[in-house]
Amino acid sequence: MKTEKLCVVGPGLIWHSVHKPNLKRLADVFEVRGFVSRSEKSRTEAAREFSGSKAYGSLEEALGDPEIDGVLVLTPIAMNAPIASAALRAGKDVYLEKPAAMSLSQCAMLETAAAESAQAVYVLENQAYDGKIAAVSGAIKDGRVGTVVGFEAVNHFFFGGERNQTGAYAETTWRMNPEFPLGIIFDGGIHELAGFQTLFGSPKRVSATGAVLRPGFGEFDLVRMRMSYAGGVDGFFSHGAACAGGDNHFTIRGTEATIKVEGDTLTMIGADGAAEELPFPAGKSHDRMWNAIAADRTGDAASADDTALADIYTLEQALVDVRTLLAAERSIHLHRDETP
């Protein structure tokens, strides 16, 4: 089997912590052959870890190399769509960190590039492959929840500052001084939106409020969204980057049962009040994501972790997530419901 020869654009924190170990593990499917970075030190040091790989002096040089089959785009959000579009126009497959775009014009740019290209696009949205999401999806499809009527999700934490709970991510310059809209929710909260979309489809209407609890951390550091879906499902999502957590959860409510997702625990509470813990497929979401992408590349569905990974999270879905957040931003400023 021919391996997919990859060039990594932006070998930063997420490369070292997540994607590098997965690509090393899947070396029979993917072969890392090059690196692009504005930092000569970064690209040179990254290339030393992979025998035969190159440290390209520019993106154009990498895209012009016929030996490269695909480009792994791990850049700041503002650069994701332009670089992915350029790679598609150059005839390269694209493996794209999320969010895939940061504006409606970038969404359109990327859609056009993908439509005009025969190359594959994989959006690296790990939440869509999370085992807990797979378990909830199974319970809904099996009818154990009954008719879903709504959900609530809360993700509150401290980003940056003395009480930082996000590790080195809060030290990233482009996150501390964001060019992207809304604030931290656009970078981190998009994961939850991917989970919601996997379970409930695309929202039809969005309303939102935003607050600034600490100046200097993006446009807003507390965003609360209400999303309406087909079939009468309403969802509420509160994302706070300067709030105490302690009760972060994702609760799905149906006519026959309620499912609560809290950390790594799934609990189903029946109409009679009886509670049972639900099992879910093992494995880190990023590992499961890369297993699914590798299975899609090779056509070997049996190598995926479970049947829940049969469907790849598409570029179309990823851009719905972006448009949903942009609709939330418009709603905050215009004080009205918006359509993604």
mmCIF file of C-alpha atoms in Angstrom:
data_model
loop_
_atom_site.group_PDB
_atom_site.id
_atom_site.type_symbol
_atom_site.label_atom_id
_atom_site.label_comp_id
_atom_site.label_asym_id
_atom_site.label_seq_id
_atom_site.Cartn_x
_atom_site.Cartn_y
_atom_site.Cartn_z
ATOM 1 C CA MET A 1 0.000 0.000 0.000
ATOM 2 C CA LYS A 2 1.308 3.448 -0.940
ATOM 3 C CA THR A 3 1.759 5.724 2.047
ATOM 4 C CA GLU A 4 0.394 9.277 2.053
ATOM 5 C CA LYS A 5 3.426 11.587 2.114
ATOM 6 C CA LEU A 6 2.641 14.593 4.302
ATOM 7 C CA CYS A 7 4.032 18.073 4.811
ATOM 8 C CA VAL A 8 3.247 19.619 8.201
ATOM 9 C CA VAL A 9 2.536 23.362 8.149
ATOM 10 C CA GLY A 10 2.896 24.864 11.626
ATOM 11 C CA PRO A 11 4.543 22.211 13.828
ATOM 12 C CA GLY A 12 3.605 23.807 17.148
ATOM 13 C CA LEU A 13 1.977 22.696 20.371
ATOM 14 C CA ILE A 14 -0.840 20.597 18.869
ATOM 15 C CA TRP A 15 1.649 18.888 16.548
ATOM 16 C CA HIS A 16 3.899 17.745 19.349
ATOM 17 C CA SER A 17 1.150 16.776 21.797
ATOM 18 C CA VAL A 18 -1.382 15.119 19.491
ATOM 19 C CA HIS A 19 -0.642 14.652 15.809
ATOM 20 C CA LYS A 20 3.015 13.613 15.872
ATOM 21 C CA PRO A 21 2.476 10.558 18.112
ATOM 22 C CA ASN A 22 -0.516 9.472 16.034
ATOM 23 C CA LEU A 23 1.307 9.757 12.719
ATOM 24 C CA LYS A 24 4.266 7.851 14.125
ATOM 25 C CA ARG A 25 1.830 5.164 15.262
ATOM 26 C CA LEU A 26 0.223 5.038 11.800
ATOM 27 C CA ALA A 27 3.479 5.053 9.827
ATOM 28 C CA ASP A 28 2.171 2.319 7.523
ATOM 29 C CA VAL A 29 -0.463 4.775 6.236
ATOM 30 C CA PHE A 30 1.155 8.211 6.604
ATOM 31 C CA GLU A 31 4.748 9.253 5.973
ATOM 32 C CA VAL A 32 5.876 12.666 7.248
ATOM 33 C CA ARG A 33 8.210 14.105 4.609
ATOM 34 C CA GLY A 34 8.390 17.834 5.267
ATOM 35 C CA PHE A 35 7.764 20.841 7.495
ATOM 36 C CA VAL A 36 6.890 24.489 6.931
ATOM 37 C CA SER A 37 7.195 27.076 9.694
ATOM 38 C CA ARG A 38 7.973 30.768 9.938
ATOM 39 C CA SER A 39 10.594 29.729 12.485
ATOM 40 C CA GLU A 40 13.662 28.152 10.889
ATOM 41 C CA LYS A 41 14.484 26.523 14.223
ATOM 42 C CA SER A 42 11.014 24.998 14.512
ATOM 43 C CA ARG A 43 10.946 23.481 11.037
ATOM 44 C CA THR A 44 14.539 22.255 11.219
ATOM 45 C CA GLU A 45 14.140 20.595 14.603
ATOM 46 C CA ALA A 46 10.859 19.005 13.544
ATOM 47 C CA ALA A 47 12.438 17.599 10.372
ATOM 48 C CA ARG A 48 15.247 15.958 12.348
ATOM 49 C CA GLU A 49 12.735 13.591 13.957
ATOM 50 C CA PHE A 50 11.648 12.087 10.637
ATOM 51 C CA SER A 51 14.248 10.449 8.429
ATOM 52 C CA GLY A 52 14.287 11.851 4.911
ATOM 53 C CA SER A 53 12.007 14.783 5.699
ATOM 54 C CA LYS A 54 12.706 18.332 4.505
ATOM 55 C CA ALA A 55 12.555 21.729 6.164
ATOM 56 C CA TYR A 56 10.973 23.858 3.425
ATOM 57 C CA GLY A 57 11.797 27.532 3.256
ATOM 58 C CA SER A 58 8.262 28.481 2.215
ATOM 59 C CA LEU A 59 4.776 27.102 1.746
ATOM 60 C CA GLU A 60 5.102 27.611 -2.003
ATOM 61 C CA GLU A 61 8.196 25.398 -2.079
ATOM 62 C CA ALA A 62 6.357 22.619 -0.260
ATOM 63 C CA LEU A 63 3.245 22.868 -2.438
ATOM 64 C CA GLY A 64 5.419 22.713 -5.540
ATOM 65 C CA ASP A 65 7.111 19.480 -4.469
ATOM 66 C CA PRO A 66 5.561 16.567 -6.416
ATOM 67 C CA GLU A 67 6.690 14.171 -3.692
ATOM 68 C CA ILE A 68 4.182 15.640 -1.226
ATOM 69 C CA ASP A 69 0.692 14.099 -1.376
ATOM 70 C CA GLY A 70 -1.010 15.921 1.474
ATOM 71 C CA VAL A 71 -0.668 18.943 3.744
ATOM 72 C CA LEU A 72 -1.368 18.911 7.485
ATOM 73 C CA VAL A 73 -2.515 22.466 8.327
ATOM 74 C CA LEU A 74 -1.850 23.345 11.995
ATOM 75 C CA THR A 75 -1.688 27.115 11.748
ATOM 76 C CA PRO A 76 -3.354 29.961 13.678
ATOM 77 C CA ILE A 77 -7.064 30.140 12.861
ATOM 78 C CA ALA A 78 -6.768 33.115 10.500
ATOM 79 C CA MET A 79 -4.440 31.107 8.233
ATOM 80 C CA ASN A 80 -6.308 27.788 8.135
ATOM 81 C CA ALA A 81 -8.648 28.408 5.203
ATOM 82 C CA PRO A 82 -6.162 30.300 2.974
ATOM 83 C CA ILE A 83 -3.468 27.629 3.368
ATOM 84 C CA ALA A 84 -5.915 24.754 2.937
ATOM 85 C CA SER A 85 -7.322 26.393 -0.204
ATOM 86 C CA ALA A 86 -3.831 26.891 -1.640
ATOM 87 C CA ALA A 87 -2.985 23.249 -0.942
ATOM 88 C CA LEU A 88 -6.133 22.052 -2.716
ATOM 89 C CA ARG A 89 -5.361 24.229 -5.731
ATOM 90 C CA ALA A 90 -1.880 22.693 -5.783
ATOM 91 C CA GLY A 91 -3.383 19.209 -5.976
ATOM 92 C CA LYS A 92 -2.680 18.162 -2.386
ATOM 93 C CA ASP A 93 -4.962 16.390 0.064
ATOM 94 C CA VAL A 94 -5.702 18.484 3.153
ATOM 95 C CA TYR A 95 -5.749 17.549 6.841
ATOM 96 C CA LEU A 96 -7.075 20.665 8.529
ATOM 97 C CA GLU A 97 -7.160 21.710 12.170
ATOM 98 C CA LYS A 98 -10.341 23.354 13.338
ATOM 99 C CA PRO A 99 -11.950 25.772 13.108
ATOM 100 C CA ALA A 100 -11.682 25.405 9.353
ATOM 101 C CA ALA A 101 -12.343 29.118 8.748
ATOM 102 C CA MET A 102 -12.993 32.328 10.673
ATOM 103 C CA SER A 103 -15.379 34.281 8.437
ATOM 104 C CA LEU A 104 -18.133 33.746 5.902
ATOM 105 C CA SER A 105 -15.783 34.788 3.102
ATOM 106 C CA GLN A 106 -13.220 32.205 4.229
ATOM 107 C CA CYS A 107 -15.952 29.553 4.358
ATOM 108 C CA ALA A 108 -16.854 30.378 0.758
ATOM 109 C CA MET A 109 -13.187 30.368 -0.279
ATOM 110 C CA LEU A 110 -12.628 26.916 1.164
ATOM 111 C CA GLU A 111 -15.871 25.507 -0.240
ATOM 112 C CA THR A 112 -14.950 26.723 -3.723
ATOM 113 C CA ALA A 113 -11.426 25.299 -3.522
ATOM 114 C CA ALA A 114 -12.758 21.935 -2.344
ATOM 115 C CA ALA A 115 -15.472 21.824 -5.016
ATOM 116 C CA GLU A 116 -12.957 22.561 -7.769
ATOM 117 C CA SER A 117 -10.480 19.956 -6.516
ATOM 118 C CA ALA A 118 -10.490 16.175 -6.637
ATOM 119 C CA GLN A 119 -8.434 16.014 -3.441
ATOM 120 C CA ALA A 120 -9.623 14.804 -0.044
ATOM 121 C CA VAL A 121 -10.249 17.144 2.884
ATOM 122 C CA TYR A 122 -10.171 15.820 6.450
ATOM 123 C CA VAL A 123 -11.085 18.218 9.249
ATOM 124 C CA LEU A 124 -9.304 17.243 12.470
ATOM 125 C CA GLU A 125 -12.321 17.608 14.751
ATOM 126 C CA ASN A 126 -11.699 15.027 17.457
ATOM 127 C CA GLN A 127 -14.948 15.671 19.328
ATOM 128 C CA ALA A 128 -16.920 14.108 16.483
ATOM 129 C CA TYR A 129 -15.073 10.842 17.177
ATOM 130 C CA ASP A 130 -15.322 10.896 20.967
ATOM 131 C CA GLY A 131 -16.490 7.596 22.441
ATOM 132 C CA LYS A 132 -19.007 9.328 24.700
ATOM 133 C CA ILE A 133 -20.639 11.020 21.712
ATOM 134 C CA ALA A 134 -20.782 7.616 19.995
ATOM 135 C CA ALA A 135 -22.503 6.096 23.044
ATOM 136 C CA VAL A 136 -25.065 8.909 23.292
ATOM 137 C CA SER A 137 -25.750 8.616 19.561
ATOM 138 C CA GLY A 138 -26.329 4.889 19.950
ATOM 139 C CA ALA A 139 -28.759 5.387 22.839
ATOM 140 C CA ILE A 140 -30.736 7.959 20.844
ATOM 141 C CA LYS A 141 -30.863 5.777 17.714
ATOM 142 C CA ASP A 142 -31.908 2.738 19.766
ATOM 143 C CA GLY A 143 -34.884 4.684 21.101
ATOM 144 C CA ARG A 144 -33.803 4.429 24.727
ATOM 145 C CA VAL A 145 -34.078 8.196 25.206
ATOM 146 C CA GLY A 146 -37.400 8.434 23.411
ATOM 147 C CA THR A 147 -37.970 11.647 21.491
ATOM 148 C CA VAL A 148 -35.177 14.110 22.204
ATOM 149 C CA VAL A 149 -36.622 17.434 23.333
ATOM 150 C CA GLY A 150 -33.504 19.384 24.278
ATOM 151 C CA PHE A 151 -30.062 19.571 25.825
ATOM 152 C CA GLU A 152 -27.948 21.775 28.076
ATOM 153 C CA ALA A 153 -24.164 22.001 28.036
ATOM 154 C CA VAL A 154 -21.868 23.990 30.318
ATOM 155 C CA ASN A 155 -18.109 24.358 29.912
ATOM 156 C CA HIS A 156 -16.656 26.904 32.337
ATOM 157 C CA PHE A 157 -12.956 27.201 33.186
ATOM 158 C CA PHE A 158 -10.127 29.705 33.568
ATOM 159 C CA PHE A 159 -8.106 30.503 30.456
ATOM 160 C CA GLY A 160 -4.830 32.258 31.200
ATOM 161 C CA GLY A 161 -4.024 34.393 34.199
ATOM 162 C CA GLU A 162 -3.106 33.165 37.665
ATOM 163 C CA ARG A 163 -5.782 30.452 37.675
ATOM 164 C CA ASN A 164 -5.092 29.129 34.180
ATOM 165 C CA GLN A 165 -6.513 25.638 33.613
ATOM 166 C CA THR A 166 -5.537 25.216 29.972
ATOM 167 C CA GLY A 167 -1.802 24.641 30.232
ATOM 168 C CA ALA A 168 0.473 25.982 27.526
ATOM 169 C CA TYR A 169 -2.449 26.767 25.199
ATOM 170 C CA ALA A 170 -3.023 29.975 27.155
ATOM 171 C CA GLU A 171 0.542 31.046 26.353
ATOM 172 C CA THR A 172 -0.041 30.944 22.595
ATOM 173 C CA THR A 173 0.279 34.487 21.253
ATOM 174 C CA TRP A 174 -2.465 34.169 18.639
ATOM 175 C CA ARG A 175 -4.875 32.891 21.293
ATOM 176 C CA MET A 176 -4.019 35.639 23.767
ATOM 177 C CA ASN A 177 -4.370 38.295 21.049
ATOM 178 C CA PRO A 178 -6.995 36.740 18.776
ATOM 179 C CA GLU A 179 -7.765 37.887 15.266
ATOM 180 C CA PHE A 180 -10.762 35.564 15.197
ATOM 181 C CA PRO A 181 -14.285 36.588 16.301
ATOM 182 C CA LEU A 182 -16.135 36.025 19.594
ATOM 183 C CA GLY A 183 -13.162 34.982 21.735
ATOM 184 C CA ILE A 184 -12.000 31.675 23.216
ATOM 185 C CA ILE A 185 -15.262 29.931 22.309
ATOM 186 C CA PHE A 186 -14.316 30.210 18.628
ATOM 187 C CA ASP A 187 -11.174 28.171 19.237
ATOM 188 C CA GLY A 188 -12.267 25.814 22.030
ATOM 189 C CA GLY A 189 -16.065 25.819 22.047
ATOM 190 C CA ILE A 190 -16.233 24.706 18.435
ATOM 191 C CA HIS A 191 -15.513 21.192 19.745
ATOM 192 C CA GLU A 192 -18.808 21.082 21.604
ATOM 193 C CA LEU A 193 -20.641 22.346 18.525
ATOM 194 C CA ALA A 194 -19.218 19.421 16.556
ATOM 195 C CA GLY A 195 -20.617 17.050 19.162
ATOM 196 C CA PHE A 196 -24.013 18.745 19.047
ATOM 197 C CA GLN A 197 -24.096 18.553 15.258
ATOM 198 C CA THR A 198 -23.109 14.882 15.273
ATOM 199 C CA LEU A 199 -26.097 14.145 17.504
ATOM 200 C CA PHE A 200 -28.759 16.632 16.424
ATOM 201 C CA GLY A 201 -27.826 17.874 12.945
ATOM 202 C CA SER A 202 -27.412 21.492 11.878
ATOM 203 C CA PRO A 203 -29.100 24.202 13.964
ATOM 204 C CA LYS A 204 -31.805 26.149 12.182
ATOM 205 C CA ARG A 205 -31.734 29.199 14.439
ATOM 206 C CA VAL A 206 -29.260 30.685 16.928
ATOM 207 C CA SER A 207 -29.568 33.351 19.594
ATOM 208 C CA ALA A 208 -26.769 34.367 21.928
ATOM 209 C CA THR A 209 -25.529 36.758 24.593
ATOM 210 C CA GLY A 210 -21.941 37.652 25.372
ATOM 211 C CA ALA A 211 -20.085 39.208 28.283
ATOM 212 C CA VAL A 212 -16.581 40.439 29.051
ATOM 213 C CA LEU A 213 -15.517 39.229 32.496
ATOM 214 C CA ARG A 214 -11.820 40.035 31.985
ATOM 215 C CA PRO A 215 -10.730 42.570 29.367
ATOM 216 C CA GLY A 216 -8.002 41.438 27.014
ATOM 217 C CA PHE A 217 -9.103 37.865 26.349
ATOM 218 C CA GLY A 218 -10.863 38.296 23.046
ATOM 219 C CA GLU A 219 -14.181 39.881 22.162
ATOM 220 C CA PHE A 220 -16.070 37.909 24.839
ATOM 221 C CA ASP A 221 -15.012 35.421 27.479
ATOM 222 C CA LEU A 222 -18.531 34.295 28.370
ATOM 223 C CA VAL A 223 -20.914 33.300 25.581
ATOM 224 C CA ARG A 224 -24.325 31.715 26.066
ATOM 225 C CA MET A 225 -26.090 30.246 23.056
ATOM 226 C CA ARG A 226 -29.529 28.848 22.376
ATOM 227 C CA MET A 227 -29.821 26.679 19.274
ATOM 228 C CA SER A 228 -33.002 25.323 17.682
ATOM 229 C CA TYR A 229 -32.949 22.163 15.585
ATOM 230 C CA ALA A 230 -35.352 20.250 13.375
ATOM 231 C CA GLY A 231 -37.915 18.206 15.256
ATOM 232 C CA GLY A 232 -38.366 20.733 18.028
ATOM 233 C CA VAL A 233 -35.029 20.132 19.759
ATOM 234 C CA ASP A 234 -33.716 23.179 21.637
ATOM 235 C CA GLY A 235 -30.201 23.344 23.060
ATOM 236 C CA PHE A 236 -28.465 25.683 25.486
ATOM 237 C CA PHE A 237 -24.676 26.067 25.630
ATOM 238 C CA SER A 238 -22.717 28.216 28.092
ATOM 239 C CA HIS A 239 -18.993 28.630 27.405
ATOM 240 C CA GLY A 240 -17.020 30.674 29.921
ATOM 241 C CA ALA A 241 -13.263 31.211 29.866
ATOM 242 C CA ALA A 242 -13.142 33.183 33.128
ATOM 243 C CA CYS A 243 -15.581 31.190 35.264
ATOM 244 C CA ALA A 244 -15.305 28.584 37.981
ATOM 245 C CA GLY A 245 -16.229 25.130 36.742
ATOM 246 C CA GLY A 246 -17.254 22.359 39.111
ATOM 247 C CA ASP A 247 -20.500 21.468 37.373
ATOM 248 C CA ASN A 248 -19.514 21.221 33.732
ATOM 249 C CA HIS A 249 -21.826 18.801 31.974
ATOM 250 C CA PHE A 250 -23.741 17.857 28.848
ATOM 251 C CA THR A 251 -27.319 16.737 29.512
ATOM 252 C CA ILE A 252 -29.616 15.318 26.821
ATOM 253 C CA ARG A 253 -33.316 15.183 27.684
ATOM 254 C CA GLY A 254 -35.871 12.904 26.041
ATOM 255 C CA THR A 255 -39.406 11.695 26.615
ATOM 256 C CA GLU A 256 -38.193 8.359 28.033
ATOM 257 C CA ALA A 257 -34.836 9.139 29.621
ATOM 258 C CA THR A 258 -32.169 11.723 30.360
ATOM 259 C CA ILE A 259 -28.463 11.197 29.684
ATOM 260 C CA LYS A 260 -25.871 13.142 31.679
ATOM 261 C CA VAL A 261 -22.293 13.363 30.436
ATOM 262 C CA GLU A 262 -19.986 14.519 33.227
ATOM 263 C CA GLY A 263 -16.274 14.080 32.636
ATOM 264 C CA ASP A 264 -15.761 10.436 31.734
ATOM 265 C CA THR A 265 -19.062 9.268 33.191
ATOM 266 C CA LEU A 266 -22.288 8.701 31.250
ATOM 267 C CA THR A 267 -25.451 8.201 33.265
ATOM 268 C CA MET A 268 -28.897 7.386 31.902
ATOM 269 C CA ILE A 269 -31.833 8.254 34.158
ATOM 270 C CA GLY A 270 -35.083 6.574 33.174
ATOM 271 C CA ALA A 271 -38.619 7.897 33.487
ATOM 272 C CA ASP A 272 -38.910 5.967 36.774
ATOM 273 C CA GLY A 273 -35.850 7.728 38.189
ATOM 274 C CA ALA A 274 -33.645 4.651 38.000
ATOM 275 C CA ALA A 275 -30.067 5.451 36.965
ATOM 276 C CA GLU A 276 -27.585 3.282 35.108
ATOM 277 C CA GLU A 277 -24.062 3.999 33.964
ATOM 278 C CA LEU A 278 -23.586 3.662 30.219
ATOM 279 C CA PRO A 279 -20.424 2.139 28.753
ATOM 280 C CA PHE A 280 -18.723 3.916 25.880
ATOM 281 C CA PRO A 281 -15.974 2.966 23.409
ATOM 282 C CA ALA A 282 -12.483 3.333 24.836
ATOM 283 C CA GLY A 283 -9.672 5.430 23.432
ATOM 284 C CA LYS A 284 -8.687 9.072 23.265
ATOM 285 C CA SER A 285 -10.758 11.064 20.805
ATOM 286 C CA HIS A 286 -7.714 12.191 18.798
ATOM 287 C CA ASP A 287 -6.520 8.586 18.480
ATOM 288 C CA ARG A 288 -9.965 7.455 17.363
ATOM 289 C CA MET A 289 -10.077 10.317 14.866
ATOM 290 C CA TRP A 290 -6.778 9.363 13.261
ATOM 291 C CA ASN A 291 -7.788 5.687 13.227
ATOM 292 C CA ALA A 292 -10.942 6.656 11.336
ATOM 293 C CA ILE A 293 -9.036 8.818 8.851
ATOM 294 C CA ALA A 294 -6.495 6.038 8.289
ATOM 295 C CA ALA A 295 -9.325 3.554 7.731
ATOM 296 C CA ASP A 296 -10.910 5.923 5.222
ATOM 297 C CA ARG A 297 -7.600 6.358 3.401
ATOM 298 C CA THR A 298 -6.998 2.618 3.129
ATOM 299 C CA GLY A 299 -10.603 1.568 2.603
ATOM 300 C CA ASP A 300 -10.243 -0.804 5.541
ATOM 301 C CA ALA A 301 -13.287 -0.018 7.679
ATOM 302 C CA ALA A 302 -12.455 -2.948 9.956
ATOM 303 C CA SER A 303 -9.385 -1.079 11.204
ATOM 304 C CA ALA A 304 -11.525 1.697 12.703
ATOM 305 C CA ASP A 305 -12.277 1.456 16.413
ATOM 306 C CA ASP A 306 -15.987 0.704 16.017
ATOM 307 C CA THR A 307 -18.901 1.148 13.658
ATOM 308 C CA ALA A 308 -19.545 4.604 15.110
ATOM 309 C CA LEU A 309 -16.502 5.733 13.139
ATOM 310 C CA ALA A 310 -17.990 4.760 9.804
ATOM 311 C CA ASP A 311 -18.738 8.389 8.949
ATOM 312 C CA ILE A 312 -15.937 10.915 8.563
ATOM 313 C CA TYR A 313 -16.695 14.407 9.887
ATOM 314 C CA THR A 314 -16.924 16.380 6.676
ATOM 315 C CA LEU A 315 -15.781 19.821 5.615
ATOM 316 C CA GLU A 316 -19.448 20.708 5.125
ATOM 317 C CA GLN A 317 -20.164 19.858 8.765
ATOM 318 C CA ALA A 318 -17.093 21.744 9.970
ATOM 319 C CA LEU A 319 -18.196 24.881 8.132
ATOM 320 C CA VAL A 320 -21.672 24.591 9.670
ATOM 321 C CA ASP A 321 -19.942 24.816 13.063
ATOM 322 C CA VAL A 322 -18.111 27.966 11.949
ATOM 323 C CA ARG A 323 -21.284 29.524 10.569
ATOM 324 C CA THR A 324 -23.116 28.694 13.798
ATOM 325 C CA LEU A 325 -20.551 30.633 15.832
ATOM 326 C CA LEU A 326 -20.650 33.526 13.376
ATOM 327 C CA ALA A 327 -24.447 33.539 13.726
ATOM 328 C CA ALA A 328 -23.994 33.704 17.504
ATOM 329 C CA GLU A 329 -21.718 36.724 17.101
ATOM 330 C CA ARG A 330 -24.290 38.490 14.926
ATOM 331 C CA SER A 331 -27.017 37.653 17.424
ATOM 332 C CA ILE A 332 -25.040 39.201 20.278
ATOM 333 C CA HIS A 333 -24.508 42.455 18.402
ATOM 334 C CA LEU A 334 -27.911 42.684 16.705
ATOM 335 C CA HIS A 335 -30.013 41.362 19.611
ATOM 336 C CA ARG A 336 -32.008 38.978 17.465
ATOM 337 C CA ASP A 337 -32.147 35.363 16.314
ATOM 338 C CA GLU A 338 -29.857 34.500 13.430
ATOM 339 C CA THR A 339 -29.691 31.695 10.857
ATOM 340 C CA PRO A 340 -26.288 29.965 10.463
#
